[in-house]
mmCIF file of C-alpha atoms in Angstrom:
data_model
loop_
_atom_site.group_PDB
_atom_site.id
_atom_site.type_symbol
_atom_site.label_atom_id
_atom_site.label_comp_id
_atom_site.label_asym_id
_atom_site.label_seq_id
_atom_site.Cartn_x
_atom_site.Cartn_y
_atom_site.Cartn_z
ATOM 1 C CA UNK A 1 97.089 63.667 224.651
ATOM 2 C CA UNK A 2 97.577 67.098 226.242
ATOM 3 C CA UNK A 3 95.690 69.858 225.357
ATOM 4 C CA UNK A 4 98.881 71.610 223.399
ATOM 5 C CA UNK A 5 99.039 68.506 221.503
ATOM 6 C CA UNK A 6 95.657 67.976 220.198
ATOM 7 C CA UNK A 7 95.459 72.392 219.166
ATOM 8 C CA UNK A 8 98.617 70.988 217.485
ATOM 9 C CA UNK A 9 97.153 67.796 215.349
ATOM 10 C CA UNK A 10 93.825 69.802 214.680
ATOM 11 C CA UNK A 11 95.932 73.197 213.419
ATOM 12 C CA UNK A 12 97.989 70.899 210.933
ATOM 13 C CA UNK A 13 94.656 68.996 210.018
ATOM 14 C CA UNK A 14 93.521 72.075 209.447
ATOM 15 C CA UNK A 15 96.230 73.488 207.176
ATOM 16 C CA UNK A 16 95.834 69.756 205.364
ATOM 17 C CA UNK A 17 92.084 70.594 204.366
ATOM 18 C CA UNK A 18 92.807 74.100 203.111
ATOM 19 C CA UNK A 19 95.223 73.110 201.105
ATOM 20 C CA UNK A 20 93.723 70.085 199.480
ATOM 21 C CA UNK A 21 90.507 72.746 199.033
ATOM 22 C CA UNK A 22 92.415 75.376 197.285
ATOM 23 C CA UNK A 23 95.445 73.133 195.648
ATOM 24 C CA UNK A 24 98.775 74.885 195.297
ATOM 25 C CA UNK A 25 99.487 78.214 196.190
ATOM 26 C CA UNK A 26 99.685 80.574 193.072
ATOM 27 C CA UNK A 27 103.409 81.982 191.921
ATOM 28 C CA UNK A 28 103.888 85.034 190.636
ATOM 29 C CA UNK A 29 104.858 84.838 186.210
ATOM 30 C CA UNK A 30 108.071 85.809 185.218
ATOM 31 C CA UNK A 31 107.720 89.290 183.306
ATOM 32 C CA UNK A 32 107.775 88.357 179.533
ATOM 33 C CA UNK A 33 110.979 89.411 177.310
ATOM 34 C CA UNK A 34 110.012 92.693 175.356
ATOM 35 C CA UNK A 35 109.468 91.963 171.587
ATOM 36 C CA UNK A 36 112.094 91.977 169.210
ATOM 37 C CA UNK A 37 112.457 95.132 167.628
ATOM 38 C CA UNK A 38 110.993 95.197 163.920
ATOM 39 C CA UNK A 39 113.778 95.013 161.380
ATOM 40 C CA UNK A 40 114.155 97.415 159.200
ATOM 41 C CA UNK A 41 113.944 96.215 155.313
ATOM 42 C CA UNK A 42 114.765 98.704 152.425
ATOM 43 C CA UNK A 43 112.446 98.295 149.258
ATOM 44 C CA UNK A 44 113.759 96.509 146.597
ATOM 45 C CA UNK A 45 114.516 98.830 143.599
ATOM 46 C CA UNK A 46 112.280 98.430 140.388
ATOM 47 C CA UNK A 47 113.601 96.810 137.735
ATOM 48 C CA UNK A 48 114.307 99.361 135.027
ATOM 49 C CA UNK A 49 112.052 99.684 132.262
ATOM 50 C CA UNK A 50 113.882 97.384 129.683
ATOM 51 C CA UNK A 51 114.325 99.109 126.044
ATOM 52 C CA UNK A 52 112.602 97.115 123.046
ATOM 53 C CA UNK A 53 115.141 95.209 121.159
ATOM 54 C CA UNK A 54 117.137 96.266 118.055
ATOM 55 C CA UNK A 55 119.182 93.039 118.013
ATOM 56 C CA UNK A 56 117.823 90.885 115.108
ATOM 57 C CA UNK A 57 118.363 87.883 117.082
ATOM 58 C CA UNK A 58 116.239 88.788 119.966
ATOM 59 C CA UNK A 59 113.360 89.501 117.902
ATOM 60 C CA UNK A 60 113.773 86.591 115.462
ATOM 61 C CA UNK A 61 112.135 86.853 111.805
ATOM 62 C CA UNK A 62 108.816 86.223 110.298
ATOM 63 C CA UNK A 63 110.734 84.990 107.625
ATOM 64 C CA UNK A 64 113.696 84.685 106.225
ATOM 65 C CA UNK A 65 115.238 87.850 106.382
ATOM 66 C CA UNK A 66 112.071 89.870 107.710
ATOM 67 C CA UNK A 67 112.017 90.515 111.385
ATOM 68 C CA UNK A 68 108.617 89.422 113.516
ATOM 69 C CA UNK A 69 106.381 92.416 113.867
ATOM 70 C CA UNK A 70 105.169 93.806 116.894
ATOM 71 C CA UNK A 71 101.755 92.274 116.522
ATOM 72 C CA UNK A 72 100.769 88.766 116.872
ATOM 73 C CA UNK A 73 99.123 87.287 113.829
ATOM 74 C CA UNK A 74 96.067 86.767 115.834
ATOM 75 C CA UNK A 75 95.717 90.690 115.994
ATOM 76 C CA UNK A 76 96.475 91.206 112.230
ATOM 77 C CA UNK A 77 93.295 93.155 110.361
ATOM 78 C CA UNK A 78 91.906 90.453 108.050
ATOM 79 C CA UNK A 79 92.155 91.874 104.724
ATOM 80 C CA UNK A 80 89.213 89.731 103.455
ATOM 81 C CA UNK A 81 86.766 91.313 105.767
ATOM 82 C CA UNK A 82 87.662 94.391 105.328
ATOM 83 C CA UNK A 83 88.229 94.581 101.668
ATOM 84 C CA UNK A 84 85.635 94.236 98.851
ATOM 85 C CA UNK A 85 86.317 91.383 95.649
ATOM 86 C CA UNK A 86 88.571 93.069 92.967
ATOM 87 C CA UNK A 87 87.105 94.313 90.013
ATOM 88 C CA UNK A 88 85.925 91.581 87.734
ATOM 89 C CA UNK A 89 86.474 91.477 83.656
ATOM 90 C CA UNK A 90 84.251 93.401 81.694
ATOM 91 C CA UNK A 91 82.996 95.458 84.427
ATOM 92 C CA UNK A 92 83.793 99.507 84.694
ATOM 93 C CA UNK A 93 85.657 98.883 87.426
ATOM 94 C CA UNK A 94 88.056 96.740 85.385
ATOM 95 C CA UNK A 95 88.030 99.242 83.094
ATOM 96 C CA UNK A 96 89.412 102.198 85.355
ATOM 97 C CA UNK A 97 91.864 99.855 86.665
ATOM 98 C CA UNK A 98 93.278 99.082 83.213
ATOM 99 C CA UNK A 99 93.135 102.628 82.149
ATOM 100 C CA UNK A 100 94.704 103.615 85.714
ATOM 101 C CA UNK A 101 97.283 100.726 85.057
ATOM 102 C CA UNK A 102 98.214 102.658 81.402
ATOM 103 C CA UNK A 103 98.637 106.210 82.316
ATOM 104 C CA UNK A 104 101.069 105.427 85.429
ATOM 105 C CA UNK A 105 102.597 103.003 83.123
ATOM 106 C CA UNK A 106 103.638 105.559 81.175
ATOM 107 C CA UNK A 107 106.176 106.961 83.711
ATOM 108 C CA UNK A 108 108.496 103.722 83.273
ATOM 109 C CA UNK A 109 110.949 105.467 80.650
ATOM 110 C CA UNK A 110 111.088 109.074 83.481
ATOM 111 C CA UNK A 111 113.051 109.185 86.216
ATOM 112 C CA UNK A 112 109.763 108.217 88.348
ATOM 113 C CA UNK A 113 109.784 104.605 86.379
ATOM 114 C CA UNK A 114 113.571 104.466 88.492
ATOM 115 C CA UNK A 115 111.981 105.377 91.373
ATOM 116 C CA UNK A 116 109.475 102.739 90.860
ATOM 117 C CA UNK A 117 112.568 100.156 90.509
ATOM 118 C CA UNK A 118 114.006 101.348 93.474
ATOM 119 C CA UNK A 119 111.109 101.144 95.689
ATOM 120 C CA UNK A 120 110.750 97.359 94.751
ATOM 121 C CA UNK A 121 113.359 96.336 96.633
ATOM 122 C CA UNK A 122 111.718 95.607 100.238
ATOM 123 C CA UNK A 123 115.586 94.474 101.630
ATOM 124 C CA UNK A 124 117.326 96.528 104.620
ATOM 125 C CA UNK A 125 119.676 97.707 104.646
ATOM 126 C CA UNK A 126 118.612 99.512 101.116
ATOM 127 C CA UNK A 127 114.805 100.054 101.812
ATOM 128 C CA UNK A 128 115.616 102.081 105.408
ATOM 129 C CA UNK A 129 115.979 105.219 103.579
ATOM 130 C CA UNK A 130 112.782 105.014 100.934
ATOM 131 C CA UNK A 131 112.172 107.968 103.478
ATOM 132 C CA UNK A 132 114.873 109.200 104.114
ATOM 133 C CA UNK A 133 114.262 112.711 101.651
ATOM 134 C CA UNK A 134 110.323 113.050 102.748
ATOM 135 C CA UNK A 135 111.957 112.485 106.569
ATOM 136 C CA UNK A 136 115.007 114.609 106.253
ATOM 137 C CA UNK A 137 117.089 112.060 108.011
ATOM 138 C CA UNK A 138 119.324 109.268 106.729
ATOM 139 C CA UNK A 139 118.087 106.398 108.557
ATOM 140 C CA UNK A 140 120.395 103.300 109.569
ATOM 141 C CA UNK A 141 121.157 100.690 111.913
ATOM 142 C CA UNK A 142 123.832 101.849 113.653
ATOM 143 C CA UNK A 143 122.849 106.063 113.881
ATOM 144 C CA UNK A 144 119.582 105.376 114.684
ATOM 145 C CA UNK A 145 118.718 102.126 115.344
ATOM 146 C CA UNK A 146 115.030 101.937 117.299
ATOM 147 C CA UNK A 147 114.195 104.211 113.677
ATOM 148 C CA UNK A 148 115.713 101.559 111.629
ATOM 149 C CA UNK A 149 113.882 98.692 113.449
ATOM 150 C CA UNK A 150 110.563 100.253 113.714
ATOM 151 C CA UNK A 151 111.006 100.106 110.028
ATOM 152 C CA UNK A 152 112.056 96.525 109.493
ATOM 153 C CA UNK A 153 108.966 95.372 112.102
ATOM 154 C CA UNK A 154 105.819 97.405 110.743
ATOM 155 C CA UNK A 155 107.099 96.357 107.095
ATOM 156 C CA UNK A 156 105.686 92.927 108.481
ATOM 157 C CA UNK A 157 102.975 93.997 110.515
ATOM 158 C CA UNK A 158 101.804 96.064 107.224
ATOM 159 C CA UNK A 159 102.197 92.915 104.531
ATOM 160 C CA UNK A 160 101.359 89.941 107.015
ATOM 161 C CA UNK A 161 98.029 90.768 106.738
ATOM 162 C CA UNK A 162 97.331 90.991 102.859
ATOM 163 C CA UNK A 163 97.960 87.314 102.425
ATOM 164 C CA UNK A 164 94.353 86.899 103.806
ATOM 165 C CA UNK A 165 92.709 88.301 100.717
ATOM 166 C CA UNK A 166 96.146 87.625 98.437
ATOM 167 C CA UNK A 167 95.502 83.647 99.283
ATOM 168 C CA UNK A 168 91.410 84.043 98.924
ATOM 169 C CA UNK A 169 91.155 85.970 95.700
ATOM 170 C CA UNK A 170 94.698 84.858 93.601
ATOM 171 C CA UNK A 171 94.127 87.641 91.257
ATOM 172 C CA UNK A 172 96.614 87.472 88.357
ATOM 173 C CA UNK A 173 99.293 90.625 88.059
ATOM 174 C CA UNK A 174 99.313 92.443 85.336
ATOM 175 C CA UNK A 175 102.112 91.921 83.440
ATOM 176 C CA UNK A 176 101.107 87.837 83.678
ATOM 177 C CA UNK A 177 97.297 89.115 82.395
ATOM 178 C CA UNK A 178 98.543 91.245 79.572
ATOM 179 C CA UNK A 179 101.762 89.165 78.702
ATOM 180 C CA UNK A 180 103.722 92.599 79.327
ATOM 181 C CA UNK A 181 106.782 93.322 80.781
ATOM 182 C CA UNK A 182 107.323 94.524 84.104
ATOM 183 C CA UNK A 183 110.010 96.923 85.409
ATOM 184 C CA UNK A 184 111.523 94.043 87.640
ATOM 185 C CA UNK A 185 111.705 90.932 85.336
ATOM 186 C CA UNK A 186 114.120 89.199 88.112
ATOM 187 C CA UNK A 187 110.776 89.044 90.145
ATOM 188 C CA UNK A 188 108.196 87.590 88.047
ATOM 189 C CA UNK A 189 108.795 84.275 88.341
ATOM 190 C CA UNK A 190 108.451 84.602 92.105
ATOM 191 C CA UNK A 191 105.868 87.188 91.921
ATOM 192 C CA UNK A 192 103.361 84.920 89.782
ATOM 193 C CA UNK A 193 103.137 82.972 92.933
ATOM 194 C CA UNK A 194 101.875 85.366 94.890
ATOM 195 C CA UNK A 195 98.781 87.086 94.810
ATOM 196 C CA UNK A 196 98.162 90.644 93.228
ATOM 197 C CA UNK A 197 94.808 92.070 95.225
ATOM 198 C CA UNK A 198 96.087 93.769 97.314
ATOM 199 C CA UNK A 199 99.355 94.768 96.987
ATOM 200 C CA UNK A 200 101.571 93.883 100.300
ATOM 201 C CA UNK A 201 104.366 96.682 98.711
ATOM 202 C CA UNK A 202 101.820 99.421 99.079
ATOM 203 C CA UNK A 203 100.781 98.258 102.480
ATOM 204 C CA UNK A 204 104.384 98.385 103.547
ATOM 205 C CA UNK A 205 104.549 102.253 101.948
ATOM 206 C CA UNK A 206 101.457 103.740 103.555
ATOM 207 C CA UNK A 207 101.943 102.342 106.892
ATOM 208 C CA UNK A 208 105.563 103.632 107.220
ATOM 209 C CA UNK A 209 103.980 107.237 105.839
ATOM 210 C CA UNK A 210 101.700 106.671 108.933
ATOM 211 C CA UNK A 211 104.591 105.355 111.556
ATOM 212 C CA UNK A 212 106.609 108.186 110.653
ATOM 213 C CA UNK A 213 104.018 110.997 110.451
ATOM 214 C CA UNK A 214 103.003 110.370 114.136
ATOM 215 C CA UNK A 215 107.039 110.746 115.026
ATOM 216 C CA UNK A 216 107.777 113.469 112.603
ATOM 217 C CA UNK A 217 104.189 115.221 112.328
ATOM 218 C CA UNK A 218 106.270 118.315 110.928
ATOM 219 C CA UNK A 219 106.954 116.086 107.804
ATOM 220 C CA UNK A 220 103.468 114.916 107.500
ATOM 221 C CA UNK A 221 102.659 116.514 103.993
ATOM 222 C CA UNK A 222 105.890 115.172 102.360
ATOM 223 C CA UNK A 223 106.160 111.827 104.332
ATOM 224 C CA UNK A 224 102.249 110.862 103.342
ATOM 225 C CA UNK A 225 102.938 112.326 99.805
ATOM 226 C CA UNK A 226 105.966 109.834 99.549
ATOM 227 C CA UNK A 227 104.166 106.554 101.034
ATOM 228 C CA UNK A 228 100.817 107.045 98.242
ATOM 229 C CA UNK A 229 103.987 107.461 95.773
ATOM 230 C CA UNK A 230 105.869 104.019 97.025
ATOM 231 C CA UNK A 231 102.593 101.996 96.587
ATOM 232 C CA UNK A 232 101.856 103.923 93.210
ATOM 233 C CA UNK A 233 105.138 102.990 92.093
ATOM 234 C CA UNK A 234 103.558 99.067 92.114
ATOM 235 C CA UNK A 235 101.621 99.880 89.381
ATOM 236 C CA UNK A 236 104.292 101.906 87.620
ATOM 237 C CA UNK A 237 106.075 99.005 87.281
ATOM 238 C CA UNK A 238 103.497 97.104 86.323
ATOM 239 C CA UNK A 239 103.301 94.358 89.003
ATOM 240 C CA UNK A 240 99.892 95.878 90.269
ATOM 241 C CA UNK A 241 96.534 96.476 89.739
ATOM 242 C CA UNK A 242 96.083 100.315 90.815
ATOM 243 C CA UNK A 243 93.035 99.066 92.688
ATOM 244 C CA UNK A 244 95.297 96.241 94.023
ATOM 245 C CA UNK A 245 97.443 99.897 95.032
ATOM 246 C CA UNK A 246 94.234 101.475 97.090
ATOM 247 C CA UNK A 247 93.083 98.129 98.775
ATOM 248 C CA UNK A 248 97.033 98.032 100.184
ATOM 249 C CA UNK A 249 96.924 100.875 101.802
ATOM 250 C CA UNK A 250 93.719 100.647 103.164
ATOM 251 C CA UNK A 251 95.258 97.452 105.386
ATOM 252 C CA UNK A 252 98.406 99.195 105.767
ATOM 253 C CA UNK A 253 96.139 101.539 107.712
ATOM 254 C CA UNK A 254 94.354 99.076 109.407
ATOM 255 C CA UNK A 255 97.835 97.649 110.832
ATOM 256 C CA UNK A 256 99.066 101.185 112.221
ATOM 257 C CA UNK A 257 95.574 101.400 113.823
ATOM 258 C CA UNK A 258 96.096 98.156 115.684
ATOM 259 C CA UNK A 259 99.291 98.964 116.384
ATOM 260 C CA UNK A 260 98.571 101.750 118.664
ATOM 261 C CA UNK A 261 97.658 99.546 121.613
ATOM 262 C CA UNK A 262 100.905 97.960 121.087
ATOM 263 C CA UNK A 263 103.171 98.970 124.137
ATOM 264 C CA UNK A 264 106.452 97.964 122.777
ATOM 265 C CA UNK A 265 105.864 99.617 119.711
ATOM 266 C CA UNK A 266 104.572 103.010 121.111
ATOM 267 C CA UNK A 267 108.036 102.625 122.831
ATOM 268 C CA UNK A 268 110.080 102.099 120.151
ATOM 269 C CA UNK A 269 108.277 105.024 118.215
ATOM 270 C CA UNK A 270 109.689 107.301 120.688
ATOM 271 C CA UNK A 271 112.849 106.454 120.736
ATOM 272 C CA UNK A 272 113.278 106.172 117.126
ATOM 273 C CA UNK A 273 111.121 110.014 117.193
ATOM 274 C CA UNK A 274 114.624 111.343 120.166
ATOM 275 C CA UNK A 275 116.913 109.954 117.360
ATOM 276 C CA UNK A 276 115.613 112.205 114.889
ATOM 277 C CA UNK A 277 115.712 114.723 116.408
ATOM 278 C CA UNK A 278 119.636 114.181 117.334
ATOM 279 C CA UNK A 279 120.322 113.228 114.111
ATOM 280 C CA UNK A 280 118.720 116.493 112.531
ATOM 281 C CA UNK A 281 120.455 118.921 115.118
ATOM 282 C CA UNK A 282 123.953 117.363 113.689
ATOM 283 C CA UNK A 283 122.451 117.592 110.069
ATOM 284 C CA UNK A 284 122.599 113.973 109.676
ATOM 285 C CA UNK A 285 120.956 114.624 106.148
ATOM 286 C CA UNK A 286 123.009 116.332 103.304
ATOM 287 C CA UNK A 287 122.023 115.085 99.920
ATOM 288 C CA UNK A 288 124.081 116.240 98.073
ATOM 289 C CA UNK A 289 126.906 114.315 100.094
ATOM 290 C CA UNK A 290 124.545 111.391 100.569
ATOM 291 C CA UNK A 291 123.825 110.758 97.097
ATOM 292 C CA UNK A 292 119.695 110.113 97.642
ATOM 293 C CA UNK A 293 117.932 111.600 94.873
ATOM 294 C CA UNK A 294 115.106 113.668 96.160
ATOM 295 C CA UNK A 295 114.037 115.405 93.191
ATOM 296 C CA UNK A 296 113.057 112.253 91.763
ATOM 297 C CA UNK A 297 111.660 111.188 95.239
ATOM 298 C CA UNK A 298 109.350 114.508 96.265
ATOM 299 C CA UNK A 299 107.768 114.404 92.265
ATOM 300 C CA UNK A 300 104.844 116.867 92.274
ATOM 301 C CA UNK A 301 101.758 115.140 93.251
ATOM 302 C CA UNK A 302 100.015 116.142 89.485
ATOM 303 C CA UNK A 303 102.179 113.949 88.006
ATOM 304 C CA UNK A 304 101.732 110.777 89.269
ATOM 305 C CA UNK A 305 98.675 110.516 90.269
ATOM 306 C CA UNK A 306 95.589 109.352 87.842
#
């Protein structure tokens, strides 16, 4: 072997070694693609507040012919807690309440015993303006129609919640206790069925004097004036106790106080409070072409109550 041949076989030996030593050479990386650029997304828009419901059908009814109230059953007051026996036989108590039961009894034969008749009947389209004079607007479904619901719902959020005490204490009405007539003899029969302590009629009256006072606070004297006068007019007709009268609207109360935390109904309260508003800057209210009979309805206070 010459001596350019073996530098030769020892060079490429060489280059052998070094590369088993330090493997492959190293390549350069491939620059990486730039990111994608972030896509811009728009917000979705919020859903708009949806109005509570007027349509009978979407709120269903309590029962037949009464809508569902705004609060669930488990949040009515429970009238036997809160309320105290009724007065027993032979006690003072009884007494007052059958003395009470006389001298408002004696305003059947006036035009506050009509009154009295009037405010029996708990039905809507009728009962939506037992108001309407103490309110100064007519009230109906179609002119003002979150009023005219938040009517029909708190009627049953206000008498739900006497059957606690109605079904506990089955106190006999008065015209059944004193064989007497009443001023709605169509309703007896049913009536006897139904407990008299407390009265559901003047739970309805005082909570809608409530509702309406905190949307028409400008009406407050006249409005609460007119709801002690709707549950008076229970024992007026003879169908109530006047004790059976206070202990009413002592859970109507109750029922407007739970219903504050109620969103739907703190909703519906201020729509129904823009539609009267509308509805008195048109002068919804004449009643002279309207045919309501305030005089009868706005009766000094002296003379009806005991």
């Amino acid at each position: 072997m010459t001596a350019r041949t073996a530098a030769r076989a020892l060079l490429l030996a060489g280059g052998a070694a070094l590369a088993a030593a330090c493997g492959p050479l190293a390549t350069t990386p491939a620059p990486a693609a730039p990111p994608a650029p972030a896509v811009a997304t728009v917000p979705a828009a919020a859903p708009a507040t949806a109005l509570p419901p007027t349509d009978p059908a979407a709120i269903g009814e309590m029962w037949p012919g009464y809508l569902n109230g705004y609060l669930p059953r488990t949040a009515w007051p429970d009238s036997r807690a809160l309320l105290p026996p009724p007065p027993a036989a032979g006690t003072p108590a009884f007494a007052a309440d059958l003395a009470g039961l006389q001298e408002l009894g004696a305003l059947r034969a006036t035009p506050r015993g009509a009154l009295a008749v009037r405010d029996a009947d708990l039905h809507f389209p009728a009962a939506a303006n037992a108001f309407a004079c103490a309110l100064g607007v007519q009230v109906s479904e179609t002119a003002t129609p979150h009023l005219y619901t938040l009517l029909r719902r708190t009627l049953v959020d206000a008498a739900g919640p006497t059957y606690a005490a109605k079904d506990h204490y089955r106190r006999t009405r008065p015209y059944a206790a004193l064989n007497a007539p009443s001023c709605t003899p169509d309703e007896e029969a049913s009536l006897s069925k139904d407990g008299s302590y407390p009265s559901g009629h003047a739970a309805i009256g005082w909570a809608w004097a409530l509702v309406l006072t905190g949307i028409a606070p400008d009406r407050a004297d006249a409005l609460l004036h007119r709801g002690r006068q709707y549950a008076q007019s229970r024992a007026i007709c003879g169908v109530h106790w006047p004790s059976d009268v206070e202990a009413g609207m002592l859970v109507g109360a109750a029922a407007v106080a739970r219903l504050q935390s109620d969103a739907v109904f703190r909703a519906q309260g201020g729509l129904a409070q823009q539609e009267i508003e509308v509805q008195r800057a048109a002068g919804a209210l004449s009643t002279a072409q309207r045919g309501f009979n305030c005089a009868s309805d706005m009766t000094p206070k002296r003379q009806i109550d005991r």
